[in-house]
Amino acid sequence: MKESSVHSNPLLSAVYQFSSTLQHQNPRLTKKYTRKVWVQQLTFKKETTLYQFLCKKFVFDDPHITALIRKCAYIFDVLLITVARDGHIKAVENEKELARKWERLKENLQKDHFGCEFENYMHSFDSVIYHKEKLHAFLEADKMFGLFLRGLSLLENYDPNAYDVITLNDNLKLTKKAEQNRLIELYSFQGDLLQEALKVQDQLQHEVLCCGIESSDV
């Protein structure tokens, strides 16, 4: 376990690239969804940290992603989330604003979209926005922010029996491998900064990459 604490240094302010890739044997059929997100630790208390996630850019490689899905993605472009030290979400501080944004968007979408498939999509979105447990579970998913938050929690408290551990100076790398030495998880830190997190499940890969420190006065 690392002796230094992520909370003993200045609060995090960095841009990360979050990506989810569904691999296919034919590279042209591989689908990738990418977000550039400015992550800030706004406040720190003994057991929790308040984060702001500000999405700067969405990129959908899949041409079949509809305008409807793209518009709905922007509901989560600004998030204020209180996170426990184990990486789990304690509260979404701006959940009321998310609900208001969703109501405005839903009202506009219902003017131009109809049918059972559309209504089912609206209901599925309702179930996430209006139910705290489902909202937390959605945001903790690897495709959202779960991989990132788990990585930060591991910096302070990882099980050396669960990962292969490599340390060099102030750098730390945690890896987990499956059969035939196949990499399935990776967390890489430079000091207290999470540089990379990776998780592979069959053809699905989630990755978080640090793109650089961002000034807090931007």
PDB file of C-alpha atoms in Angstrom:
ATOM      1  CA  MET A   1       0.000   0.000   0.000  1.00  0.00           C
ATOM      2  CA  LYS A   2       1.264   3.442  -0.857  1.00  0.00           C
ATOM      3  CA  GLU A   3       2.226   5.565   2.123  1.00  0.00           C
ATOM      4  CA  SER A   4       1.446   8.945   0.587  1.00  0.00           C
ATOM      5  CA  SER A   5      -2.156  10.079   0.356  1.00  0.00           C
ATOM      6  CA  VAL A   6      -3.847  11.572  -2.663  1.00  0.00           C
ATOM      7  CA  HIS A   7      -5.437  14.067  -0.269  1.00  0.00           C
ATOM      8  CA  SER A   8      -2.160  15.298   1.234  1.00  0.00           C
ATOM      9  CA  ASN A   9      -1.293  17.119  -2.014  1.00  0.00           C
ATOM     10  CA  PRO A  10      -3.107  19.938  -3.872  1.00  0.00           C
ATOM     11  CA  LEU A  11      -6.554  18.995  -5.091  1.00  0.00           C
ATOM     12  CA  LEU A  12      -6.731  17.332  -8.480  1.00  0.00           C
ATOM     13  CA  SER A  13      -7.448  19.433 -11.566  1.00  0.00           C
ATOM     14  CA  ALA A  14      -6.736  17.544 -14.788  1.00  0.00           C
ATOM     15  CA  VAL A  15      -8.227  16.621 -18.154  1.00  0.00           C
ATOM     16  CA  TYR A  16      -8.913  12.932 -18.770  1.00  0.00           C
ATOM     17  CA  GLN A  17      -9.978  10.983 -21.808  1.00  0.00           C
ATOM     18  CA  PHE A  18     -12.627   8.361 -21.031  1.00  0.00           C
ATOM     19  CA  SER A  19     -13.197   5.785 -23.769  1.00  0.00           C
ATOM     20  CA  SER A  20     -15.220   2.616 -24.234  1.00  0.00           C
ATOM     21  CA  THR A  21     -14.422   0.383 -27.208  1.00  0.00           C
ATOM     22  CA  LEU A  22     -16.321  -2.632 -28.497  1.00  0.00           C
ATOM     23  CA  GLN A  23     -13.735  -4.563 -30.481  1.00  0.00           C
ATOM     24  CA  HIS A  24     -14.604  -6.515 -33.638  1.00  0.00           C
ATOM     25  CA  GLN A  25     -12.480  -8.818 -35.773  1.00  0.00           C
ATOM     26  CA  ASN A  26     -13.167  -6.419 -38.612  1.00  0.00           C
ATOM     27  CA  PRO A  27     -11.635  -3.096 -37.486  1.00  0.00           C
ATOM     28  CA  ARG A  28     -14.200  -1.172 -39.520  1.00  0.00           C
ATOM     29  CA  LEU A  29     -16.927  -2.604 -37.279  1.00  0.00           C
ATOM     30  CA  THR A  30     -15.193  -1.637 -34.024  1.00  0.00           C
ATOM     31  CA  LYS A  31     -17.240   0.925 -32.099  1.00  0.00           C
ATOM     32  CA  LYS A  32     -15.763   3.563 -29.805  1.00  0.00           C
ATOM     33  CA  TYR A  33     -17.244   6.249 -27.571  1.00  0.00           C
ATOM     34  CA  THR A  34     -14.876   8.907 -26.180  1.00  0.00           C
ATOM     35  CA  ARG A  35     -15.231  11.828 -23.788  1.00  0.00           C
ATOM     36  CA  LYS A  36     -12.743  14.521 -22.816  1.00  0.00           C
ATOM     37  CA  VAL A  37     -13.521  15.488 -19.224  1.00  0.00           C
ATOM     38  CA  TRP A  38     -12.052  18.136 -16.948  1.00  0.00           C
ATOM     39  CA  VAL A  39     -11.964  16.568 -13.479  1.00  0.00           C
ATOM     40  CA  GLN A  40     -11.630  18.728 -10.376  1.00  0.00           C
ATOM     41  CA  GLN A  41     -11.526  17.837  -6.716  1.00  0.00           C
ATOM     42  CA  LEU A  42     -13.386  20.805  -5.238  1.00  0.00           C
ATOM     43  CA  THR A  43     -13.332  19.960  -1.531  1.00  0.00           C
ATOM     44  CA  PHE A  44     -11.968  17.220   0.675  1.00  0.00           C
ATOM     45  CA  LYS A  45     -13.337  16.001   3.993  1.00  0.00           C
ATOM     46  CA  LYS A  46     -12.099  13.141   6.127  1.00  0.00           C
ATOM     47  CA  GLU A  47     -14.265  10.478   4.488  1.00  0.00           C
ATOM     48  CA  THR A  48     -15.444  12.075   1.229  1.00  0.00           C
ATOM     49  CA  THR A  49     -14.291  14.197  -1.702  1.00  0.00           C
ATOM     50  CA  LEU A  50     -16.424  16.473  -3.876  1.00  0.00           C
ATOM     51  CA  TYR A  51     -15.655  16.186  -7.602  1.00  0.00           C
ATOM     52  CA  GLN A  52     -16.746  18.219 -10.579  1.00  0.00           C
ATOM     53  CA  PHE A  53     -16.797  16.420 -13.935  1.00  0.00           C
ATOM     54  CA  LEU A  54     -17.051  18.867 -16.829  1.00  0.00           C
ATOM     55  CA  CYS A  55     -17.313  17.152 -20.199  1.00  0.00           C
ATOM     56  CA  LYS A  56     -15.540  19.202 -22.867  1.00  0.00           C
ATOM     57  CA  LYS A  57     -16.128  16.939 -25.857  1.00  0.00           C
ATOM     58  CA  PHE A  58     -18.064  13.836 -26.900  1.00  0.00           C
ATOM     59  CA  VAL A  59     -16.905  11.689 -29.828  1.00  0.00           C
ATOM     60  CA  PHE A  60     -19.046   8.851 -31.216  1.00  0.00           C
ATOM     61  CA  ASP A  61     -17.205   6.734 -33.797  1.00  0.00           C
ATOM     62  CA  ASP A  62     -20.300   4.652 -34.490  1.00  0.00           C
ATOM     63  CA  PRO A  63     -22.296   6.294 -37.335  1.00  0.00           C
ATOM     64  CA  HIS A  64     -25.426   4.495 -36.134  1.00  0.00           C
ATOM     65  CA  ILE A  65     -25.543   6.536 -32.917  1.00  0.00           C
ATOM     66  CA  THR A  66     -28.646   8.659 -33.382  1.00  0.00           C
ATOM     67  CA  ALA A  67     -29.063  12.361 -32.726  1.00  0.00           C
ATOM     68  CA  LEU A  68     -31.432  11.355 -29.925  1.00  0.00           C
ATOM     69  CA  ILE A  69     -28.710   9.480 -28.032  1.00  0.00           C
ATOM     70  CA  ARG A  70     -26.214  12.283 -28.627  1.00  0.00           C
ATOM     71  CA  LYS A  71     -28.596  14.867 -27.152  1.00  0.00           C
ATOM     72  CA  CYS A  72     -29.312  12.701 -24.118  1.00  0.00           C
ATOM     73  CA  ALA A  73     -25.597  12.266 -23.445  1.00  0.00           C
ATOM     74  CA  TYR A  74     -25.296  15.997 -22.761  1.00  0.00           C
ATOM     75  CA  ILE A  75     -27.563  15.671 -19.734  1.00  0.00           C
ATOM     76  CA  PHE A  76     -24.418  14.521 -17.907  1.00  0.00           C
ATOM     77  CA  ASP A  77     -22.018  17.161 -19.251  1.00  0.00           C
ATOM     78  CA  VAL A  78     -21.639  18.749 -15.781  1.00  0.00           C
ATOM     79  CA  LEU A  79     -21.681  16.614 -12.637  1.00  0.00           C
ATOM     80  CA  LEU A  80     -21.025  17.423  -8.985  1.00  0.00           C
ATOM     81  CA  ILE A  81     -20.450  14.166  -7.136  1.00  0.00           C
ATOM     82  CA  THR A  82     -19.492  13.413  -3.536  1.00  0.00           C
ATOM     83  CA  VAL A  83     -17.414  10.230  -3.402  1.00  0.00           C
ATOM     84  CA  ALA A  84     -16.427   8.074  -0.439  1.00  0.00           C
ATOM     85  CA  ARG A  85     -12.846   6.933   0.018  1.00  0.00           C
ATOM     86  CA  ASP A  86     -13.736   3.478  -1.317  1.00  0.00           C
ATOM     87  CA  GLY A  87     -14.671   5.047  -4.672  1.00  0.00           C
ATOM     88  CA  HIS A  88     -18.440   4.720  -4.285  1.00  0.00           C
ATOM     89  CA  ILE A  89     -20.749   7.669  -4.881  1.00  0.00           C
ATOM     90  CA  LYS A  90     -22.408   9.082  -1.781  1.00  0.00           C
ATOM     91  CA  ALA A  91     -24.406  11.866  -3.477  1.00  0.00           C
ATOM     92  CA  VAL A  92     -24.948  13.577  -6.829  1.00  0.00           C
ATOM     93  CA  GLU A  93     -25.083  17.148  -5.598  1.00  0.00           C
ATOM     94  CA  ASN A  94     -26.666  18.580  -8.764  1.00  0.00           C
ATOM     95  CA  GLU A  95     -29.216  15.807  -9.301  1.00  0.00           C
ATOM     96  CA  LYS A  96     -32.088  18.333  -9.259  1.00  0.00           C
ATOM     97  CA  GLU A  97     -30.414  20.273 -12.070  1.00  0.00           C
ATOM     98  CA  LEU A  98     -29.981  17.023 -14.017  1.00  0.00           C
ATOM     99  CA  ALA A  99     -33.712  16.381 -13.630  1.00  0.00           C
ATOM    100  CA  ARG A 100     -34.558  19.899 -14.836  1.00  0.00           C
ATOM    101  CA  LYS A 101     -32.286  19.524 -17.862  1.00  0.00           C
ATOM    102  CA  TRP A 102     -33.875  16.167 -18.636  1.00  0.00           C
ATOM    103  CA  GLU A 103     -37.411  17.574 -18.365  1.00  0.00           C
ATOM    104  CA  ARG A 104     -36.582  20.385 -20.806  1.00  0.00           C
ATOM    105  CA  LEU A 105     -34.925  18.024 -23.261  1.00  0.00           C
ATOM    106  CA  LYS A 106     -37.690  15.420 -22.993  1.00  0.00           C
ATOM    107  CA  GLU A 107     -40.340  18.043 -23.696  1.00  0.00           C
ATOM    108  CA  ASN A 108     -38.519  19.097 -26.871  1.00  0.00           C
ATOM    109  CA  LEU A 109     -37.865  15.525 -27.995  1.00  0.00           C
ATOM    110  CA  GLN A 110     -41.513  14.543 -27.615  1.00  0.00           C
ATOM    111  CA  LYS A 111     -42.461  17.155 -30.203  1.00  0.00           C
ATOM    112  CA  ASP A 112     -40.594  15.289 -32.950  1.00  0.00           C
ATOM    113  CA  HIS A 113     -40.319  11.643 -31.825  1.00  0.00           C
ATOM    114  CA  PHE A 114     -43.022   9.018 -31.452  1.00  0.00           C
ATOM    115  CA  GLY A 115     -43.504   5.267 -31.134  1.00  0.00           C
ATOM    116  CA  CYS A 116     -42.919   2.474 -28.644  1.00  0.00           C
ATOM    117  CA  GLU A 117     -39.141   2.387 -29.073  1.00  0.00           C
ATOM    118  CA  PHE A 118     -38.887   6.097 -28.328  1.00  0.00           C
ATOM    119  CA  GLU A 119     -41.191   5.858 -25.307  1.00  0.00           C
ATOM    120  CA  ASN A 120     -39.213   2.907 -23.936  1.00  0.00           C
ATOM    121  CA  TYR A 121     -36.012   4.918 -24.264  1.00  0.00           C
ATOM    122  CA  MET A 122     -37.612   7.837 -22.404  1.00  0.00           C
ATOM    123  CA  HIS A 123     -38.786   5.512 -19.620  1.00  0.00           C
ATOM    124  CA  SER A 124     -35.316   3.982 -19.273  1.00  0.00           C
ATOM    125  CA  PHE A 125     -33.826   7.463 -18.941  1.00  0.00           C
ATOM    126  CA  ASP A 126     -36.522   8.419 -16.409  1.00  0.00           C
ATOM    127  CA  SER A 127     -35.625   5.391 -14.285  1.00  0.00           C
ATOM    128  CA  VAL A 128     -32.016   6.590 -14.059  1.00  0.00           C
ATOM    129  CA  ILE A 129     -32.645  10.310 -13.529  1.00  0.00           C
ATOM    130  CA  TYR A 130     -35.392   9.967 -10.916  1.00  0.00           C
ATOM    131  CA  HIS A 131     -34.046   7.051  -8.843  1.00  0.00           C
ATOM    132  CA  LYS A 132     -30.999   7.814  -6.719  1.00  0.00           C
ATOM    133  CA  GLU A 133     -29.709   4.245  -6.513  1.00  0.00           C
ATOM    134  CA  LYS A 134     -29.960   3.734 -10.267  1.00  0.00           C
ATOM    135  CA  LEU A 135     -28.324   7.109 -10.953  1.00  0.00           C
ATOM    136  CA  HIS A 136     -25.420   6.228  -8.671  1.00  0.00           C
ATOM    137  CA  ALA A 137     -25.060   2.781 -10.257  1.00  0.00           C
ATOM    138  CA  PHE A 138     -25.101   4.314 -13.749  1.00  0.00           C
ATOM    139  CA  LEU A 139     -22.389   6.843 -12.910  1.00  0.00           C
ATOM    140  CA  GLU A 140     -20.302   4.170 -11.147  1.00  0.00           C
ATOM    141  CA  ALA A 141     -20.315   1.956 -14.243  1.00  0.00           C
ATOM    142  CA  ASP A 142     -16.935   1.476 -15.941  1.00  0.00           C
ATOM    143  CA  LYS A 143     -18.275   3.182 -19.073  1.00  0.00           C
ATOM    144  CA  MET A 144     -18.943   6.335 -17.033  1.00  0.00           C
ATOM    145  CA  PHE A 145     -16.722   7.192 -14.032  1.00  0.00           C
ATOM    146  CA  GLY A 146     -16.457   3.951 -12.054  1.00  0.00           C
ATOM    147  CA  LEU A 147     -13.072   2.930 -13.435  1.00  0.00           C
ATOM    148  CA  PHE A 148     -11.619   6.358 -12.641  1.00  0.00           C
ATOM    149  CA  LEU A 149     -13.024   6.486  -9.106  1.00  0.00           C
ATOM    150  CA  ARG A 150     -11.920   2.933  -8.360  1.00  0.00           C
ATOM    151  CA  GLY A 151      -8.422   3.809  -9.544  1.00  0.00           C
ATOM    152  CA  LEU A 152      -8.177   6.759  -7.165  1.00  0.00           C
ATOM    153  CA  SER A 153      -9.428   4.654  -4.265  1.00  0.00           C
ATOM    154  CA  LEU A 154      -6.827   1.958  -5.007  1.00  0.00           C
ATOM    155  CA  LEU A 155      -4.002   4.468  -4.672  1.00  0.00           C
ATOM    156  CA  GLU A 156      -4.701   4.682  -0.957  1.00  0.00           C
ATOM    157  CA  ASN A 157      -5.883   1.162  -0.301  1.00  0.00           C
ATOM    158  CA  TYR A 158      -5.077  -1.726  -2.636  1.00  0.00           C
ATOM    159  CA  ASP A 159      -4.706  -5.414  -1.859  1.00  0.00           C
ATOM    160  CA  PRO A 160      -1.170  -6.501  -2.871  1.00  0.00           C
ATOM    161  CA  ASN A 161      -2.461 -10.065  -3.192  1.00  0.00           C
ATOM    162  CA  ALA A 162      -5.027  -9.034  -5.802  1.00  0.00           C
ATOM    163  CA  TYR A 163      -2.641  -7.204  -8.162  1.00  0.00           C
ATOM    164  CA  ASP A 164       0.841  -7.471  -9.574  1.00  0.00           C
ATOM    165  CA  VAL A 165       2.579  -4.422  -8.120  1.00  0.00           C
ATOM    166  CA  ILE A 166       5.417  -2.492  -9.776  1.00  0.00           C
ATOM    167  CA  THR A 167       6.982   0.515  -8.061  1.00  0.00           C
ATOM    168  CA  LEU A 168       9.709   2.790  -9.419  1.00  0.00           C
ATOM    169  CA  ASN A 169      10.667   5.923  -7.526  1.00  0.00           C
ATOM    170  CA  ASP A 170       7.305   7.612  -6.888  1.00  0.00           C
ATOM    171  CA  ASN A 171       5.472   5.709  -9.622  1.00  0.00           C
ATOM    172  CA  LEU A 172       3.104   2.804  -9.054  1.00  0.00           C
ATOM    173  CA  LYS A 173       1.535   0.319 -11.466  1.00  0.00           C
ATOM    174  CA  LEU A 174      -1.116  -2.248 -10.529  1.00  0.00           C
ATOM    175  CA  THR A 175      -2.024  -4.973 -13.003  1.00  0.00           C
ATOM    176  CA  LYS A 176      -4.278  -7.999 -13.010  1.00  0.00           C
ATOM    177  CA  LYS A 177      -4.010 -10.761 -15.594  1.00  0.00           C
ATOM    178  CA  ALA A 178      -6.140 -13.707 -16.658  1.00  0.00           C
ATOM    179  CA  GLU A 179      -5.339 -16.910 -18.528  1.00  0.00           C
ATOM    180  CA  GLN A 180      -2.377 -16.901 -20.936  1.00  0.00           C
ATOM    181  CA  ASN A 181      -1.024 -13.754 -19.258  1.00  0.00           C
ATOM    182  CA  ARG A 182      -3.827 -11.653 -20.777  1.00  0.00           C
ATOM    183  CA  LEU A 183      -4.091  -8.181 -19.208  1.00  0.00           C
ATOM    184  CA  ILE A 184      -7.564  -7.465 -17.835  1.00  0.00           C
ATOM    185  CA  GLU A 185      -6.948  -4.542 -15.441  1.00  0.00           C
ATOM    186  CA  LEU A 186      -4.306  -1.832 -15.123  1.00  0.00           C
ATOM    187  CA  TYR A 187      -3.903   1.237 -12.919  1.00  0.00           C
ATOM    188  CA  SER A 188      -0.869   3.485 -13.355  1.00  0.00           C
ATOM    189  CA  PHE A 189       0.066   6.392 -11.069  1.00  0.00           C
ATOM    190  CA  GLN A 190       2.714   9.083 -11.260  1.00  0.00           C
ATOM    191  CA  GLY A 191       2.997  10.161  -7.667  1.00  0.00           C
ATOM    192  CA  ASP A 192      -0.583  10.766  -6.580  1.00  0.00           C
ATOM    193  CA  LEU A 193      -1.849  11.373 -10.127  1.00  0.00           C
ATOM    194  CA  LEU A 194      -3.814   8.624 -11.855  1.00  0.00           C
ATOM    195  CA  GLN A 195      -2.214   8.429 -15.300  1.00  0.00           C
ATOM    196  CA  GLU A 196      -4.082   5.478 -16.774  1.00  0.00           C
ATOM    197  CA  ALA A 197      -6.776   2.963 -15.899  1.00  0.00           C
ATOM    198  CA  LEU A 198      -7.769   0.065 -18.137  1.00  0.00           C
ATOM    199  CA  LYS A 199     -10.291  -2.741 -17.868  1.00  0.00           C
ATOM    200  CA  VAL A 200     -10.889  -5.427 -20.504  1.00  0.00           C
ATOM    201  CA  GLN A 201     -13.913  -7.734 -20.566  1.00  0.00           C
ATOM    202  CA  ASP A 202     -13.952  -9.976 -23.624  1.00  0.00           C
ATOM    203  CA  GLN A 203     -14.364  -7.596 -26.599  1.00  0.00           C
ATOM    204  CA  LEU A 204     -15.249  -4.602 -24.415  1.00  0.00           C
ATOM    205  CA  GLN A 205     -12.493  -2.267 -23.242  1.00  0.00           C
ATOM    206  CA  HIS A 206     -12.788   0.753 -20.950  1.00  0.00           C
ATOM    207  CA  GLU A 207      -9.867   3.148 -20.589  1.00  0.00           C
ATOM    208  CA  VAL A 208      -9.077   6.376 -18.737  1.00  0.00           C
ATOM    209  CA  LEU A 209      -6.035   8.430 -19.792  1.00  0.00           C
ATOM    210  CA  CYS A 210      -4.702  11.604 -18.214  1.00  0.00           C
ATOM    211  CA  CYS A 211      -4.210  14.271 -20.880  1.00  0.00           C
ATOM    212  CA  GLY A 212      -2.568  16.820 -18.599  1.00  0.00           C
ATOM    213  CA  ILE A 213      -2.935  19.045 -15.570  1.00  0.00           C
ATOM    214  CA  GLU A 214      -5.510  21.822 -15.958  1.00  0.00           C
ATOM    215  CA  SER A 215      -5.343  25.156 -14.180  1.00  0.00           C
ATOM    216  CA  SER A 216      -8.196  25.553 -11.714  1.00  0.00           C
ATOM    217  CA  ASP A 217      -8.813  29.132 -12.878  1.00  0.00           C
ATOM    218  CA  VAL A 218      -9.683  28.105 -16.498  1.00  0.00           C
TER     219      VAL A 218
END
